[in-house]
PDB file of C-alpha atoms and ligand atoms in Angstrom:
ATOM      1  CA  MET A 967      99.001 118.800  56.099  1.00 37.00           C
ATOM      2  CA  THR A 968      99.613 116.263  58.788  1.00 42.00           C
ATOM      3  CA  ALA A 969     102.429 117.080  61.161  1.00 46.00           C
ATOM      4  CA  GLY A 970     104.929 114.324  61.756  1.00 47.00           C
ATOM      5  CA  ALA A 971     105.843 112.923  65.140  1.00 42.00           C
ATOM      6  CA  ASP A 972     109.023 114.980  65.060  1.00 50.00           C
ATOM      7  CA  GLN A 973     106.916 118.111  65.389  1.00 87.00           C
ATOM      8  CA  VAL A 974     105.377 116.951  68.646  1.00 95.00           C
ATOM      9  CA  VAL A 975     106.712 118.714  71.728  1.00 98.00           C
ATOM     10  CA  VAL A 976     106.741 116.737  74.974  1.00 98.00           C
ATOM     11  CA  ALA A 977     107.048 118.922  78.066  1.00 98.00           C
ATOM     12  CA  PRO A 978     107.114 117.117  81.414  1.00 98.00           C
ATOM     13  CA  SER A 979     105.411 119.035  84.218  1.00 98.00           C
ATOM     14  CA  LEU A 980     107.712 119.295  87.211  1.00 98.00           C
ATOM     15  CA  TYR A 981     104.757 119.847  89.510  1.00 98.00           C
ATOM     16  CA  ALA A 982     104.200 116.096  89.346  1.00 98.00           C
ATOM     17  CA  ALA A 983     107.841 115.255  90.132  1.00 98.00           C
ATOM     18  CA  PRO A 984     108.811 114.004  93.591  1.00 97.00           C
ATOM     19  CA  LEU A 985     109.718 117.290  95.262  1.00 94.00           C
ATOM     20  CA  LEU A 986     112.715 116.059  97.217  1.00 95.00           C
ATOM     21  CA  ARG A 987     114.098 114.412  94.075  1.00 97.00           C
ATOM     22  CA  ILE A 988     113.433 117.249  91.674  1.00 97.00           C
ATOM     23  CA  GLY A 989     117.030 117.260  90.426  1.00 97.00           C
ATOM     24  CA  ASP A 990     116.806 113.551  89.657  1.00 98.00           C
ATOM     25  CA  ALA A 991     113.500 114.173  87.875  1.00 98.00           C
ATOM     26  CA  VAL A 992     115.024 116.942  85.760  1.00 98.00           C
ATOM     27  CA  ARG A 993     117.917 114.638  84.788  1.00 98.00           C
ATOM     28  CA  ALA A 994     115.646 111.670  84.073  1.00 98.00           C
ATOM     29  CA  ALA A 995     113.430 113.701  81.759  1.00 98.00           C
ATOM     30  CA  THR A 996     116.346 115.492  80.091  1.00 98.00           C
ATOM     31  CA  ASP A 997     118.153 112.205  79.446  1.00 98.00           C
ATOM     32  CA  GLY A 998     114.824 110.603  78.560  1.00 98.00           C
ATOM     33  CA  GLY A 999     114.282 112.847  75.548  1.00 98.00           C
ATOM     34  CA  ALA A1000     111.991 115.603  76.798  1.00 98.00           C
ATOM     35  CA  ASP A1001     111.825 118.714  74.615  1.00 98.00           C
ATOM     36  CA  ALA A1002     111.193 121.264  77.373  1.00 98.00           C
ATOM     37  CA  PHE A1003     110.091 121.532  80.989  1.00 98.00           C
ATOM     38  CA  HIS A1004     106.677 122.804  81.947  1.00 98.00           C
ATOM     39  CA  VAL A1005     106.937 124.785  85.175  1.00 98.00           C
ATOM     40  CA  ASP A1006     103.672 125.493  87.006  1.00 98.00           C
ATOM     41  CA  ILE A1007     103.696 128.716  88.998  1.00 98.00           C
ATOM     42  CA  MET A1008     100.785 128.753  91.483  1.00 98.00           C
ATOM     43  CA  ASP A1009     100.233 131.591  93.932  1.00 98.00           C
ATOM     44  CA  GLY A1010      97.771 130.067  96.408  1.00 98.00           C
ATOM     45  CA  HIS A1011      95.107 132.485  95.187  1.00 98.00           C
ATOM     46  CA  PHE A1012      94.293 131.884  91.515  1.00 98.00           C
ATOM     47  CA  VAL A1013      94.465 128.208  92.508  1.00 98.00           C
ATOM     48  CA  GLY A1014      94.671 126.884  96.057  1.00 98.00           C
ATOM     49  CA  PRO A1015      98.212 125.459  96.090  1.00 98.00           C
ATOM     50  CA  ILE A1016     101.509 127.360  96.042  1.00 98.00           C
ATOM     51  CA  SER A1017     104.104 125.690  93.856  1.00 98.00           C
ATOM     52  CA  PHE A1018     107.416 127.030  92.638  1.00 96.00           C
ATOM     53  CA  GLY A1019     109.078 130.423  92.934  1.00 96.00           C
ATOM     54  CA  ASN A1020     112.298 131.938  91.627  1.00 97.00           C
ATOM     55  CA  LEU A1021     114.662 129.809  93.723  1.00 97.00           C
ATOM     56  CA  VAL A1022     113.306 126.562  92.311  1.00 97.00           C
ATOM     57  CA  VAL A1023     113.181 127.899  88.757  1.00 98.00           C
ATOM     58  CA  ASP A1024     116.790 129.105  89.033  1.00 98.00           C
ATOM     59  CA  ALA A1025     117.874 125.692  90.327  1.00 98.00           C
ATOM     60  CA  VAL A1026     116.086 123.876  87.518  1.00 98.00           C
ATOM     61  CA  ARG A1027     117.540 126.311  84.977  1.00 98.00           C
ATOM     62  CA  ALA A1028     121.019 125.382  86.201  1.00 98.00           C
ATOM     63  CA  ALA A1029     120.298 121.647  86.015  1.00 97.00           C
ATOM     64  CA  THR A1030     119.240 121.315  82.367  1.00 98.00           C
ATOM     65  CA  THR A1031     119.889 122.858  78.973  1.00 97.00           C
ATOM     66  CA  LEU A1032     116.269 122.266  77.915  1.00 98.00           C
ATOM     67  CA  PRO A1033     113.913 125.252  77.592  1.00 98.00           C
ATOM     68  CA  LEU A1034     111.709 126.113  80.584  1.00 98.00           C
ATOM     69  CA  ASP A1035     108.125 127.091  79.838  1.00 98.00           C
ATOM     70  CA  ALA A1036     106.188 128.727  82.676  1.00 98.00           C
ATOM     71  CA  HIS A1037     102.449 128.249  83.188  1.00 98.00           C
ATOM     72  CA  LEU A1038     101.213 131.064  85.417  1.00 98.00           C
ATOM     73  CA  MET A1039      98.275 130.120  87.618  1.00 98.00           C
ATOM     74  CA  VAL A1040      98.427 133.417  89.473  1.00 98.00           C
ATOM     75  CA  THR A1041      96.111 136.353  90.077  1.00 97.00           C
ATOM     76  CA  ASN A1042      98.627 139.009  89.062  1.00 97.00           C
ATOM     77  CA  PRO A1043     100.629 137.645  86.104  1.00 98.00           C
ATOM     78  CA  ALA A1044     102.353 140.938  85.256  1.00 97.00           C
ATOM     79  CA  SER A1045     104.210 140.910  88.573  1.00 97.00           C
ATOM     80  CA  HIS A1046     105.975 137.654  87.602  1.00 98.00           C
ATOM     81  CA  VAL A1047     107.291 138.595  84.166  1.00 98.00           C
ATOM     82  CA  ALA A1048     110.566 140.211  85.254  1.00 98.00           C
ATOM     83  CA  TRP A1049     111.851 137.393  87.439  1.00 98.00           C
ATOM     84  CA  LEU A1050     110.874 134.757  84.886  1.00 98.00           C
ATOM     85  CA  ALA A1051     112.840 136.642  82.225  1.00 98.00           C
ATOM     86  CA  ASP A1052     115.805 136.966  84.584  1.00 98.00           C
ATOM     87  CA  ALA A1053     115.621 133.228  85.257  1.00 98.00           C
ATOM     88  CA  GLY A1054     116.003 132.495  81.547  1.00 98.00           C
ATOM     89  CA  VAL A1055     112.535 131.108  80.929  1.00 98.00           C
ATOM     90  CA  ARG A1056     111.654 130.579  77.233  1.00 98.00           C
ATOM     91  CA  ALA A1057     107.880 130.990  77.314  1.00 98.00           C
ATOM     92  CA  VAL A1058     105.261 132.394  79.656  1.00 98.00           C
ATOM     93  CA  THR A1059     101.626 131.345  79.497  1.00 98.00           C
ATOM     94  CA  LEU A1060      98.967 133.485  81.192  1.00 98.00           C
ATOM     95  CA  HIS A1061      95.446 132.460  82.128  1.00 98.00           C
ATOM     96  CA  VAL A1062      92.747 134.544  80.456  1.00 98.00           C
ATOM     97  CA  GLU A1063      90.689 134.087  83.638  1.00 98.00           C
ATOM     98  CA  ALA A1064      93.293 136.103  85.585  1.00 98.00           C
ATOM     99  CA  PHE A1065      92.121 139.257  83.790  1.00 97.00           C
ATOM    100  CA  ALA A1066      88.889 140.686  85.140  1.00 94.00           C
ATOM    101  CA  GLY A1067      88.552 142.782  82.006  1.00 92.00           C
ATOM    102  CA  GLY A1068      88.924 139.746  79.757  1.00 92.00           C
ATOM    103  CA  ALA A1069      91.337 138.949  76.963  1.00 95.00           C
ATOM    104  CA  SER A1070      91.913 142.516  75.784  1.00 92.00           C
ATOM    105  CA  GLN A1071      93.346 143.320  79.210  1.00 94.00           C
ATOM    106  CA  ALA A1072      95.897 140.496  78.792  1.00 97.00           C
ATOM    107  CA  ILE A1073      97.479 142.074  75.714  1.00 97.00           C
ATOM    108  CA  GLU A1074      99.650 144.481  77.673  1.00 97.00           C
ATOM    109  CA  THR A1075     101.175 141.653  79.714  1.00 98.00           C
ATOM    110  CA  LEU A1076     101.607 139.491  76.610  1.00 98.00           C
ATOM    111  CA  ASN A1077     103.532 142.356  74.992  1.00 98.00           C
ATOM    112  CA  GLN A1078     105.593 142.771  78.130  1.00 98.00           C
ATOM    113  CA  ILE A1079     106.541 139.064  77.964  1.00 98.00           C
ATOM    114  CA  ARG A1080     107.612 139.362  74.321  1.00 98.00           C
ATOM    115  CA  SER A1081     109.544 142.552  74.957  1.00 98.00           C
ATOM    116  CA  ARG A1082     111.597 140.603  77.500  1.00 98.00           C
ATOM    117  CA  GLY A1083     112.475 138.103  74.752  1.00 98.00           C
ATOM    118  CA  MET A1084     110.115 135.307  75.795  1.00 98.00           C
ATOM    119  CA  ARG A1085     107.305 133.594  73.922  1.00 98.00           C
ATOM    120  CA  ALA A1086     103.849 134.670  75.053  1.00 98.00           C
ATOM    121  CA  GLY A1087     100.808 132.431  75.278  1.00 98.00           C
ATOM    122  CA  ILE A1088      97.353 132.147  76.774  1.00 98.00           C
ATOM    123  CA  ALA A1089      95.837 129.311  78.813  1.00 98.00           C
ATOM    124  CA  ILE A1090      92.145 128.586  79.093  1.00 98.00           C
ATOM    125  CA  LYS A1091      90.357 126.698  81.876  1.00 98.00           C
ATOM    126  CA  PRO A1092      87.872 123.921  81.077  1.00 98.00           C
ATOM    127  CA  ALA A1093      84.788 126.013  81.877  1.00 98.00           C
ATOM    128  CA  THR A1094      85.876 129.018  79.815  1.00 98.00           C
ATOM    129  CA  SER A1095      84.544 129.186  76.278  1.00 98.00           C
ATOM    130  CA  VAL A1096      86.767 129.704  73.240  1.00 98.00           C
ATOM    131  CA  GLY A1097      85.073 133.042  72.619  1.00 98.00           C
ATOM    132  CA  ALA A1098      86.923 134.416  75.657  1.00 98.00           C
ATOM    133  CA  ILE A1099      90.241 134.215  73.795  1.00 98.00           C
ATOM    134  CA  ALA A1100      89.059 134.908  70.254  1.00 97.00           C
ATOM    135  CA  THR A1101      90.414 138.447  70.285  1.00 97.00           C
ATOM    136  CA  LEU A1102      93.908 137.106  70.991  1.00 98.00           C
ATOM    137  CA  VAL A1103      94.390 135.656  67.522  1.00 97.00           C
ATOM    138  CA  GLY A1104      97.547 137.380  66.298  1.00 96.00           C
ATOM    139  CA  GLU A1105      98.546 138.333  69.866  1.00 97.00           C
ATOM    140  CA  VAL A1106      99.914 135.008  71.143  1.00 98.00           C
ATOM    141  CA  GLN A1107     102.476 132.487  69.996  1.00 97.00           C
ATOM    142  CA  HIS A1108     100.780 129.548  71.633  1.00 98.00           C
ATOM    143  CA  VAL A1109      97.572 128.494  73.362  1.00 98.00           C
ATOM    144  CA  LEU A1110      97.383 126.037  76.237  1.00 99.00           C
ATOM    145  CA  VAL A1111      94.103 124.179  76.585  1.00 99.00           C
ATOM    146  CA  MET A1112      93.550 122.951  80.135  1.00 99.00           C
ATOM    147  CA  THR A1113      92.258 119.409  79.926  1.00 99.00           C
ATOM    148  CA  VAL A1114      91.794 119.271  83.722  1.00 98.00           C
ATOM    149  CA  GLU A1115      90.836 121.900  86.262  1.00 98.00           C
ATOM    150  CA  PRO A1116      94.138 123.667  87.076  1.00 98.00           C
ATOM    151  CA  GLY A1117      95.652 123.186  90.512  1.00 98.00           C
ATOM    152  CA  SER A1118      96.737 119.574  90.776  1.00 98.00           C
ATOM    153  CA  SER A1119      98.415 116.724  88.968  1.00 98.00           C
ATOM    154  CA  GLY A1120      97.007 113.257  88.505  1.00 98.00           C
ATOM    155  CA  GLN A1121      93.479 114.140  87.416  1.00 98.00           C
ATOM    156  CA  PRO A1122      91.838 112.359  84.477  1.00 98.00           C
ATOM    157  CA  PHE A1123      91.825 113.999  81.032  1.00 98.00           C
ATOM    158  CA  LEU A1124      88.501 115.682  80.283  1.00 98.00           C
ATOM    159  CA  GLU A1125      87.372 114.132  76.996  1.00 98.00           C
ATOM    160  CA  THR A1126      84.839 116.944  76.692  1.00 98.00           C
ATOM    161  CA  MET A1127      87.764 119.261  75.887  1.00 98.00           C
ATOM    162  CA  VAL A1128      88.434 117.577  72.529  1.00 98.00           C
ATOM    163  CA  PRO A1129      85.967 119.740  70.538  1.00 98.00           C
ATOM    164  CA  LYS A1130      87.533 122.770  72.209  1.00 98.00           C
ATOM    165  CA  ILE A1131      91.024 121.756  71.030  1.00 98.00           C
ATOM    166  CA  LEU A1132      89.653 121.382  67.487  1.00 98.00           C
ATOM    167  CA  GLU A1133      87.944 124.767  67.667  1.00 98.00           C
ATOM    168  CA  ILE A1134      91.070 126.529  68.958  1.00 98.00           C
ATOM    169  CA  VAL A1135      93.293 124.926  66.318  1.00 98.00           C
ATOM    170  CA  ARG A1136      90.862 126.134  63.630  1.00 98.00           C
ATOM    171  CA  LEU A1137      90.561 129.610  65.098  1.00 98.00           C
ATOM    172  CA  PHE A1138      94.256 130.318  65.711  1.00 98.00           C
ATOM    173  CA  GLY A1139      95.563 128.707  62.535  1.00 96.00           C
ATOM    174  CA  PRO A1140      98.438 126.389  61.714  1.00 93.00           C
ATOM    175  CA  THR A1141     101.315 128.608  62.832  1.00 94.00           C
ATOM    176  CA  ILE A1142     100.141 128.837  66.434  1.00 97.00           C
ATOM    177  CA  GLU A1143     101.190 125.956  68.638  1.00 97.00           C
ATOM    178  CA  VAL A1144      98.257 124.533  70.569  1.00 98.00           C
ATOM    179  CA  GLY A1145      99.105 122.632  73.736  1.00 98.00           C
ATOM    180  CA  VAL A1146      97.209 120.482  76.190  1.00 98.00           C
ATOM    181  CA  ASP A1147      97.792 120.266  79.925  1.00 99.00           C
ATOM    182  CA  GLY A1148      96.207 117.786  82.283  1.00 98.00           C
ATOM    183  CA  GLY A1149      95.793 114.034  82.252  1.00 98.00           C
ATOM    184  CA  ILE A1150      98.087 113.498  79.276  1.00 98.00           C
ATOM    185  CA  ASN A1151      99.387 109.956  78.873  1.00 98.00           C
ATOM    186  CA  ARG A1152     100.104 107.834  75.795  1.00 97.00           C
ATOM    187  CA  HIS A1153      96.366 107.402  75.111  1.00 98.00           C
ATOM    188  CA  THR A1154      95.134 110.929  75.665  1.00 98.00           C
ATOM    189  CA  ALA A1155      98.205 112.215  73.812  1.00 98.00           C
ATOM    190  CA  ARG A1156      96.937 110.425  70.735  1.00 98.00           C
ATOM    191  CA  THR A1157      93.456 111.897  71.164  1.00 98.00           C
ATOM    192  CA  SER A1158      94.915 115.382  71.580  1.00 98.00           C
ATOM    193  CA  LEU A1159      97.269 115.089  68.616  1.00 97.00           C
ATOM    194  CA  SER A1160      94.402 113.881  66.442  1.00 97.00           C
ATOM    195  CA  ALA A1161      92.501 117.031  67.416  1.00 97.00           C
ATOM    196  CA  GLY A1162      95.455 119.152  66.289  1.00 97.00           C
ATOM    197  CA  ALA A1163      97.410 119.781  69.494  1.00 98.00           C
ATOM    198  CA  ARG A1164     101.197 119.699  69.091  1.00 97.00           C
ATOM    199  CA  TYR A1165     102.504 120.521  72.547  1.00 98.00           C
ATOM    200  CA  LEU A1166     101.902 117.904  75.209  1.00 98.00           C
ATOM    201  CA  VAL A1167     102.358 118.663  78.898  1.00 98.00           C
ATOM    202  CA  ALA A1168     102.564 115.499  80.951  1.00 98.00           C
ATOM    203  CA  GLY A1169     103.078 115.289  84.699  1.00 98.00           C
ATOM    204  CA  SER A1170     102.115 112.148  86.542  1.00 98.00           C
ATOM    205  CA  ALA A1171     102.358 109.984  83.419  1.00 98.00           C
ATOM    206  CA  VAL A1172     106.059 110.885  83.228  1.00 98.00           C
ATOM    207  CA  PHE A1173     107.087 111.007  86.896  1.00 98.00           C
ATOM    208  CA  THR A1174     104.985 108.303  88.564  1.00 97.00           C
ATOM    209  CA  PRO A1175     105.194 105.687  89.890  1.00 96.00           C
ATOM    210  CA  ASN A1176     108.954 106.277  89.714  1.00 97.00           C
ATOM    211  CA  LEU A1177     111.669 107.971  87.694  1.00 98.00           C
ATOM    212  CA  GLU A1178     112.836 104.656  86.216  1.00 98.00           C
ATOM    213  CA  GLY A1179     109.802 104.845  83.930  1.00 98.00           C
ATOM    214  CA  THR A1180     110.324 108.449  82.841  1.00 98.00           C
ATOM    215  CA  ALA A1181     112.204 107.862  79.587  1.00 98.00           C
ATOM    216  CA  GLU A1182     109.781 105.173  78.416  1.00 98.00           C
ATOM    217  CA  ALA A1183     106.776 107.347  79.261  1.00 98.00           C
ATOM    218  CA  ILE A1184     108.194 110.253  77.249  1.00 98.00           C
ATOM    219  CA  ARG A1185     108.935 107.934  74.334  1.00 97.00           C
ATOM    220  CA  ALA A1186     105.411 106.489  74.406  1.00 97.00           C
ATOM    221  CA  ILE A1187     103.758 109.915  74.559  1.00 98.00           C
ATOM    222  CA  ARG A1188     105.841 111.123  71.620  1.00 96.00           C
ATOM    223  CA  ALA A1189     105.120 107.937  69.676  1.00 95.00           C
ATOM    224  CA  ALA A1190     101.384 108.548  70.085  1.00 93.00           C
ATOM    225  CA  GLY A1191     101.694 110.938  67.178  1.00 81.00           C
ATOM    226  CA  ALA A1192     103.487 108.472  64.942  1.00 79.00           C
ATOM    227  CA  GLY A1193     100.917 106.081  63.622  1.00 64.00           C
TER     228      GLY A1193
HETATM  229  C1  LIG B1255      97.717 121.382  86.687  1.00 96.83           C
HETATM  230  C2  LIG B1255      99.030 121.690  86.060  1.00 96.83           C
HETATM  231  C3  LIG B1255      99.591 120.602  85.245  1.00 96.83           C
HETATM  232  C4  LIG B1255      99.842 119.327  86.000  1.00 96.83           C
HETATM  233  C5  LIG B1255      99.767 118.223  85.007  1.00 96.83           C
HETATM  234  O1  LIG B1255      97.207 122.538  87.224  1.00 96.83           O
HETATM  235  O2  LIG B1255      98.905 122.835  85.224  1.00 96.83           O
HETATM  236  O3  LIG B1255     100.735 121.013  84.518  1.00 96.83           O
HETATM  237  O4  LIG B1255     101.080 119.271  86.679  1.00 96.83           O
HETATM  238  O5  LIG B1255      99.812 117.017  85.672  1.00 96.83           O
HETATM  239  P1  LIG B1255      99.150 115.699  85.043  1.00 96.83           P
HETATM  240  O6  LIG B1255      99.822 115.442  83.753  1.00 96.83           O
HETATM  241  O7  LIG B1255      99.400 114.652  86.084  1.00 96.83           O
HETATM  242  O8  LIG B1255      97.669 115.991  84.880  1.00 96.83           O
HETATM  243 ZN1  LIG B1256     100.507 123.359  83.879  1.00 96.83          ZN
END
């Protein structure tokens, strides 16, 4: 079965938005047809930068009716679940690499996320092999394949991740939404959709060089799945 373009989810990453115009960016993407917002939570430890905390997430929550999906690039994911639930976040994605004991250790936090009424997913860094998340089949509602090294926006899509997307789509099956994050634009969106991804995170392609281009960028990324 080939999924239609209407099944593609486009989630702009606010980390790439101009920080002092974040409200304008939220409006531009909401009005421009985004399906959700991707909110990168970085703790300055799992990755070098520190990004958004509860005050920013609350402000974004108040500025749009679209779902907010959190991507946790933090060393201690469990400590963030409660405030994300309180903020009204729809989905929380954990990095398997945050768990020293591997994927099986992530299950408790994934269950905690679901018990707070949110969708639970796992993210995987470029250097981590698919085997590291194989035991999570049946434990997650989505998988996020990092197509750049996490920590910054504006990096080029790693074409070497395409076989990994294919492998994860095969392993997790058709009901699990596979997403890509990093370097997604209208071209790499097509590549990713062809490999079976359905959830497209896009940062700099949507918010740079300016917000006047946001709606067209979202349209073009979505249309990448159409033909
Ligand atoms: C990187 C973040 C991404 C980033 C994407 O660590 O997880 O969500 O903002 O930005 P682009 O689309 O510019 O690669
Ligand atoms: Zn992200």
